[in-house]
Amino acid sequence: MTKLLILGANGQIAKLVVPMLAHTDTQIIRTSLHARPDQGIQALDAVDEAALVAALKDVDIVYANIGAEGRQKAAANSVVNAMHSAGVRRLIWIATIGVHDELPAPTRDLWANLLGTTDNENTYMGDQAAAVARIMSSALDYTIIRPNELFDENIMQAVSVQTGPDEQIIGGPITRTSVAEFITQIIQHPDTYVAESVAVSSR
C-alpha cells in the first residue's frame, strides 16, 4: 500500500485526485491550512516544518497542491527540509506555468503585467519560481507539474506533455480533470517523471 500525504487538499485539483484514487491501493492523508473535518481534511500549515515532519511518518509520497500566494518559497523550503528530515523522497509539486520563462513572448508579457516576473520574489510569479528552484536544487525525487491555463469543464482531454523546462509551451488550456488524472497516474507510477519539471497542456 502507498501512503500519500496531500498538502492543500482543499484545492480544486486535489479534490478531483482523491476520488480517482478511491479504488487503488493508496492510503490518503488529506491536509490543508484550514481543517475540514466533514471532508476528512486535517489542519496542517505547510510552512510549519516540525508539524510536517510529524505528519510525514511512514509516508511514501507527498503531493503538494498548496497554491499559497506569497508563501510558495517558504512552503517549498519547509517541505524540502521536512522531507529530508523524515526520510521521504518522492514529491509531486504543482506550480504555475511560466516559472521557467517558457511562455511565448506575448503571453509572457501579458502574464508579467498580471502576476509579476520570475526574477522578483515579491510577485506571485517570482515566488512560484523561487519555490520551484528550491525544489529542483534539493536531493528529492521531485516532479514539478506546470499546468497550462486551467478551466473547469468535466472532460478528459488528450494531454501534451513537455519535460524540458526551457521548451516554449505548445498546446492549449487544460481542464482540471485532465490535470488530476495526470497527477493520479504519477502517484500510481511514482517512478515516472522523476527529477523533471513537466508542462501539461491540451493537444
mmCIF file of C-alpha atoms in Angstrom:
data_model
loop_
_atom_site.group_PDB
_atom_site.id
_atom_site.type_symbol
_atom_site.label_atom_id
_atom_site.label_comp_id
_atom_site.label_asym_id
_atom_site.label_seq_id
_atom_site.Cartn_x
_atom_site.Cartn_y
_atom_site.Cartn_z
ATOM 1 C CA MET A 1 0.000 0.000 0.000
ATOM 2 C CA THR A 2 1.157 3.525 -0.829
ATOM 3 C CA LYS A 3 0.728 6.154 1.871
ATOM 4 C CA LEU A 4 0.073 9.562 0.323
ATOM 5 C CA LEU A 5 0.153 12.914 2.120
ATOM 6 C CA ILE A 6 -1.752 15.670 0.322
ATOM 7 C CA LEU A 7 -0.860 19.264 1.176
ATOM 8 C CA GLY A 8 -3.589 21.628 0.017
ATOM 9 C CA ALA A 9 -6.392 19.066 -0.057
ATOM 10 C CA ASN A 10 -8.998 21.859 -0.196
ATOM 11 C CA GLY A 11 -7.770 22.774 -3.692
ATOM 12 C CA GLN A 12 -9.938 22.075 -6.721
ATOM 13 C CA ILE A 13 -7.487 19.710 -8.403
ATOM 14 C CA ALA A 14 -6.690 17.839 -5.192
ATOM 15 C CA LYS A 15 -10.416 17.276 -4.653
ATOM 16 C CA LEU A 16 -10.534 15.595 -8.070
ATOM 17 C CA VAL A 17 -7.477 13.427 -7.415
ATOM 18 C CA VAL A 18 -8.886 11.848 -4.236
ATOM 19 C CA PRO A 19 -11.844 10.021 -5.857
ATOM 20 C CA MET A 20 -9.629 8.961 -8.759
ATOM 21 C CA LEU A 21 -7.509 7.070 -6.214
ATOM 22 C CA ALA A 22 -10.530 5.568 -4.438
ATOM 23 C CA HIS A 23 -10.142 2.066 -5.868
ATOM 24 C CA THR A 24 -6.350 1.932 -5.747
ATOM 25 C CA ASP A 25 -4.047 0.613 -3.041
ATOM 26 C CA THR A 26 -3.476 4.104 -1.647
ATOM 27 C CA GLN A 27 -3.937 5.372 1.879
ATOM 28 C CA ILE A 28 -4.587 9.117 1.683
ATOM 29 C CA ILE A 29 -3.941 11.674 4.411
ATOM 30 C CA ARG A 30 -5.637 14.932 3.414
ATOM 31 C CA THR A 31 -4.379 18.168 4.939
ATOM 32 C CA SER A 32 -4.834 21.867 4.364
ATOM 33 C CA LEU A 33 -4.163 25.136 6.152
ATOM 34 C CA HIS A 34 -7.755 25.054 7.381
ATOM 35 C CA ALA A 35 -9.283 21.809 8.632
ATOM 36 C CA ARG A 36 -12.488 20.466 7.084
ATOM 37 C CA PRO A 37 -13.490 17.626 9.442
ATOM 38 C CA ASP A 38 -16.652 16.942 7.436
ATOM 39 C CA GLN A 39 -14.425 16.171 4.424
ATOM 40 C CA GLY A 40 -11.738 14.300 6.336
ATOM 41 C CA ILE A 41 -9.224 17.133 5.916
ATOM 42 C CA GLN A 42 -6.845 17.800 8.799
ATOM 43 C CA ALA A 43 -5.250 21.176 9.562
ATOM 44 C CA LEU A 44 -1.566 21.413 8.596
ATOM 45 C CA ASP A 45 0.388 24.532 7.742
ATOM 46 C CA ALA A 46 2.961 23.715 5.038
ATOM 47 C CA VAL A 47 5.404 26.268 6.438
ATOM 48 C CA ASP A 48 5.383 24.583 9.867
ATOM 49 C CA GLU A 49 8.391 22.323 9.431
ATOM 50 C CA ALA A 50 8.052 20.492 12.754
ATOM 51 C CA ALA A 51 4.387 19.704 12.109
ATOM 52 C CA LEU A 52 5.267 18.479 8.635
ATOM 53 C CA VAL A 53 7.935 16.123 9.959
ATOM 54 C CA ALA A 54 5.373 14.594 12.318
ATOM 55 C CA ALA A 55 2.804 14.259 9.515
ATOM 56 C CA LEU A 56 5.337 12.501 7.272
ATOM 57 C CA LYS A 57 5.621 9.403 9.453
ATOM 58 C CA ASP A 58 5.528 6.312 7.191
ATOM 59 C CA VAL A 59 4.533 8.457 4.168
ATOM 60 C CA ASP A 60 5.700 7.306 0.723
ATOM 61 C CA ILE A 61 4.641 10.242 -1.488
ATOM 62 C CA VAL A 62 3.890 13.909 -0.851
ATOM 63 C CA TYR A 63 1.529 15.634 -3.277
ATOM 64 C CA ALA A 64 1.647 19.401 -2.712
ATOM 65 C CA ASN A 65 -1.068 21.474 -4.344
ATOM 66 C CA ILE A 66 -0.693 24.396 -1.963
ATOM 67 C CA GLY A 67 -1.342 27.489 -4.045
ATOM 68 C CA ALA A 68 -0.371 29.718 -1.113
ATOM 69 C CA GLU A 69 0.139 33.114 -2.703
ATOM 70 C CA GLY A 70 3.046 34.899 -1.091
ATOM 71 C CA ARG A 71 4.257 31.767 0.727
ATOM 72 C CA GLN A 72 5.353 29.401 -2.021
ATOM 73 C CA LYS A 73 9.091 29.760 -1.404
ATOM 74 C CA ALA A 74 8.636 29.432 2.361
ATOM 75 C CA ALA A 75 6.411 26.392 1.897
ATOM 76 C CA ALA A 76 8.820 24.767 -0.542
ATOM 77 C CA ASN A 77 11.727 25.279 1.832
ATOM 78 C CA SER A 78 9.734 23.801 4.710
ATOM 79 C CA VAL A 79 8.541 20.823 2.664
ATOM 80 C CA VAL A 80 12.037 20.033 1.368
ATOM 81 C CA ASN A 81 13.610 20.276 4.810
ATOM 82 C CA ALA A 82 10.868 18.221 6.461
ATOM 83 C CA MET A 83 11.020 15.502 3.814
ATOM 84 C CA HIS A 84 14.790 15.235 4.193
ATOM 85 C CA SER A 85 14.406 15.039 7.979
ATOM 86 C CA ALA A 86 11.691 12.364 7.731
ATOM 87 C CA GLY A 87 13.480 10.351 5.042
ATOM 88 C CA VAL A 88 10.682 10.782 2.479
ATOM 89 C CA ARG A 89 11.933 11.289 -1.063
ATOM 90 C CA ARG A 90 9.007 11.398 -3.528
ATOM 91 C CA LEU A 91 7.399 14.800 -4.063
ATOM 92 C CA ILE A 92 4.813 15.933 -6.619
ATOM 93 C CA TRP A 93 4.619 19.742 -6.597
ATOM 94 C CA ILE A 94 2.067 21.776 -8.561
ATOM 95 C CA ALA A 95 3.383 25.093 -9.849
ATOM 96 C CA THR A 96 2.314 27.820 -12.243
ATOM 97 C CA ILE A 97 3.157 27.636 -15.913
ATOM 98 C CA GLY A 98 5.697 30.318 -16.783
ATOM 99 C CA VAL A 99 8.069 29.786 -13.846
ATOM 100 C CA HIS A 100 10.878 28.964 -16.285
ATOM 101 C CA ASP A 101 10.029 31.910 -18.597
ATOM 102 C CA GLU A 102 8.868 29.310 -21.106
ATOM 103 C CA LEU A 103 5.728 31.084 -22.291
ATOM 104 C CA PRO A 104 5.629 32.673 -25.773
ATOM 105 C CA ALA A 105 6.699 36.316 -25.619
ATOM 106 C CA PRO A 106 3.237 37.953 -25.983
ATOM 107 C CA THR A 107 1.749 35.700 -23.294
ATOM 108 C CA ARG A 108 4.773 36.135 -21.051
ATOM 109 C CA ASP A 109 4.460 39.928 -21.262
ATOM 110 C CA LEU A 110 0.734 39.774 -20.502
ATOM 111 C CA TRP A 111 1.243 37.500 -17.510
ATOM 112 C CA ALA A 112 4.124 39.648 -16.260
ATOM 113 C CA ASN A 113 1.726 42.580 -16.056
ATOM 114 C CA LEU A 114 -0.737 40.484 -14.073
ATOM 115 C CA LEU A 115 1.468 38.191 -11.989
ATOM 116 C CA GLY A 116 4.921 39.780 -11.976
ATOM 117 C CA THR A 117 8.223 38.402 -13.221
ATOM 118 C CA THR A 118 10.223 35.342 -12.254
ATOM 119 C CA ASP A 119 13.161 37.437 -11.039
ATOM 120 C CA ASN A 120 11.117 39.318 -8.421
ATOM 121 C CA GLU A 121 10.246 37.096 -5.455
ATOM 122 C CA ASN A 122 7.854 39.744 -4.140
ATOM 123 C CA THR A 123 5.453 38.941 -7.002
ATOM 124 C CA TYR A 124 3.244 35.880 -7.433
ATOM 125 C CA MET A 125 5.275 34.544 -10.367
ATOM 126 C CA GLY A 126 8.592 35.284 -8.687
ATOM 127 C CA ASP A 127 7.528 33.492 -5.517
ATOM 128 C CA GLN A 128 6.379 30.494 -7.569
ATOM 129 C CA ALA A 129 9.676 30.441 -9.488
ATOM 130 C CA ALA A 130 11.719 30.625 -6.284
ATOM 131 C CA ALA A 131 9.761 27.694 -4.829
ATOM 132 C CA VAL A 132 10.392 25.602 -7.930
ATOM 133 C CA ALA A 133 14.098 26.478 -7.878
ATOM 134 C CA ARG A 134 14.324 25.364 -4.234
ATOM 135 C CA ILE A 135 12.732 22.007 -5.012
ATOM 136 C CA MET A 136 14.859 21.417 -8.102
ATOM 137 C CA SER A 137 18.027 22.103 -6.099
ATOM 138 C CA SER A 138 17.053 19.528 -3.473
ATOM 139 C CA ALA A 139 18.020 15.858 -3.368
ATOM 140 C CA LEU A 140 14.362 14.800 -3.506
ATOM 141 C CA ASP A 141 12.762 12.664 -6.210
ATOM 142 C CA TYR A 142 10.538 15.515 -7.304
ATOM 143 C CA THR A 143 8.145 16.106 -10.170
ATOM 144 C CA ILE A 144 7.123 19.699 -10.839
ATOM 145 C CA ILE A 145 3.811 19.881 -12.736
ATOM 146 C CA ARG A 146 3.042 23.142 -14.544
ATOM 147 C CA PRO A 147 -0.500 23.075 -15.954
ATOM 148 C CA ASN A 148 -1.400 25.382 -18.804
ATOM 149 C CA GLU A 149 -4.304 27.781 -18.284
ATOM 150 C CA LEU A 150 -6.984 25.868 -16.361
ATOM 151 C CA PHE A 151 -10.728 25.600 -16.816
ATOM 152 C CA ASP A 152 -13.443 23.604 -15.078
ATOM 153 C CA GLU A 153 -15.341 21.527 -17.643
ATOM 154 C CA ASN A 154 -15.579 17.922 -16.502
ATOM 155 C CA ILE A 155 -13.958 16.458 -19.596
ATOM 156 C CA MET A 156 -10.837 14.378 -20.112
ATOM 157 C CA GLN A 157 -8.577 15.770 -22.813
ATOM 158 C CA ALA A 158 -5.659 14.382 -24.759
ATOM 159 C CA VAL A 159 -2.640 15.825 -22.972
ATOM 160 C CA SER A 160 0.559 17.302 -24.377
ATOM 161 C CA VAL A 161 3.476 16.729 -22.007
ATOM 162 C CA GLN A 162 6.691 18.749 -22.246
ATOM 163 C CA THR A 163 9.551 17.703 -19.995
ATOM 164 C CA GLY A 164 12.062 20.385 -20.929
ATOM 165 C CA PRO A 165 11.672 23.373 -18.601
ATOM 166 C CA ASP A 166 13.040 25.715 -21.261
ATOM 167 C CA GLU A 167 10.799 24.427 -24.063
ATOM 168 C CA GLN A 168 8.379 27.066 -25.273
ATOM 169 C CA ILE A 169 4.879 25.973 -24.358
ATOM 170 C CA ILE A 170 2.724 24.408 -27.037
ATOM 171 C CA GLY A 171 -0.860 23.252 -26.675
ATOM 172 C CA GLY A 172 -3.832 24.975 -25.118
ATOM 173 C CA PRO A 173 -5.822 25.409 -21.910
ATOM 174 C CA ILE A 174 -6.473 22.242 -19.965
ATOM 175 C CA THR A 175 -9.248 21.022 -17.699
ATOM 176 C CA ARG A 176 -8.588 20.460 -14.025
ATOM 177 C CA THR A 177 -9.979 16.948 -14.543
ATOM 178 C CA SER A 178 -7.239 16.191 -17.090
ATOM 179 C CA VAL A 179 -4.541 17.538 -14.762
ATOM 180 C CA ALA A 180 -5.945 15.492 -11.873
ATOM 181 C CA GLU A 181 -5.795 12.335 -13.983
ATOM 182 C CA PHE A 182 -2.170 13.102 -14.905
ATOM 183 C CA ILE A 183 -1.291 13.532 -11.219
ATOM 184 C CA THR A 184 -3.143 10.325 -10.340
ATOM 185 C CA GLN A 185 -1.105 8.377 -12.880
ATOM 186 C CA ILE A 186 2.153 9.652 -11.388
ATOM 187 C CA ILE A 187 1.007 8.719 -7.873
ATOM 188 C CA GLN A 188 0.254 5.214 -9.124
ATOM 189 C CA HIS A 189 3.535 5.062 -11.078
ATOM 190 C CA PRO A 190 5.955 7.050 -8.894
ATOM 191 C CA ASP A 191 8.994 6.135 -10.974
ATOM 192 C CA THR A 192 7.741 8.347 -13.836
ATOM 193 C CA TYR A 193 8.841 11.947 -14.468
ATOM 194 C CA VAL A 194 11.370 11.865 -11.623
ATOM 195 C CA ALA A 195 13.591 14.965 -11.387
ATOM 196 C CA GLU A 196 11.608 16.681 -14.147
ATOM 197 C CA SER A 197 9.620 19.882 -14.465
ATOM 198 C CA VAL A 198 6.675 18.961 -16.662
ATOM 199 C CA ALA A 199 4.303 21.257 -18.524
ATOM 200 C CA VAL A 200 0.882 19.800 -19.319
ATOM 201 C CA SER A 201 -1.464 21.289 -21.898
ATOM 202 C CA SER A 202 -4.313 20.106 -24.081
ATOM 203 C CA ARG A 203 -3.304 18.902 -27.517
#
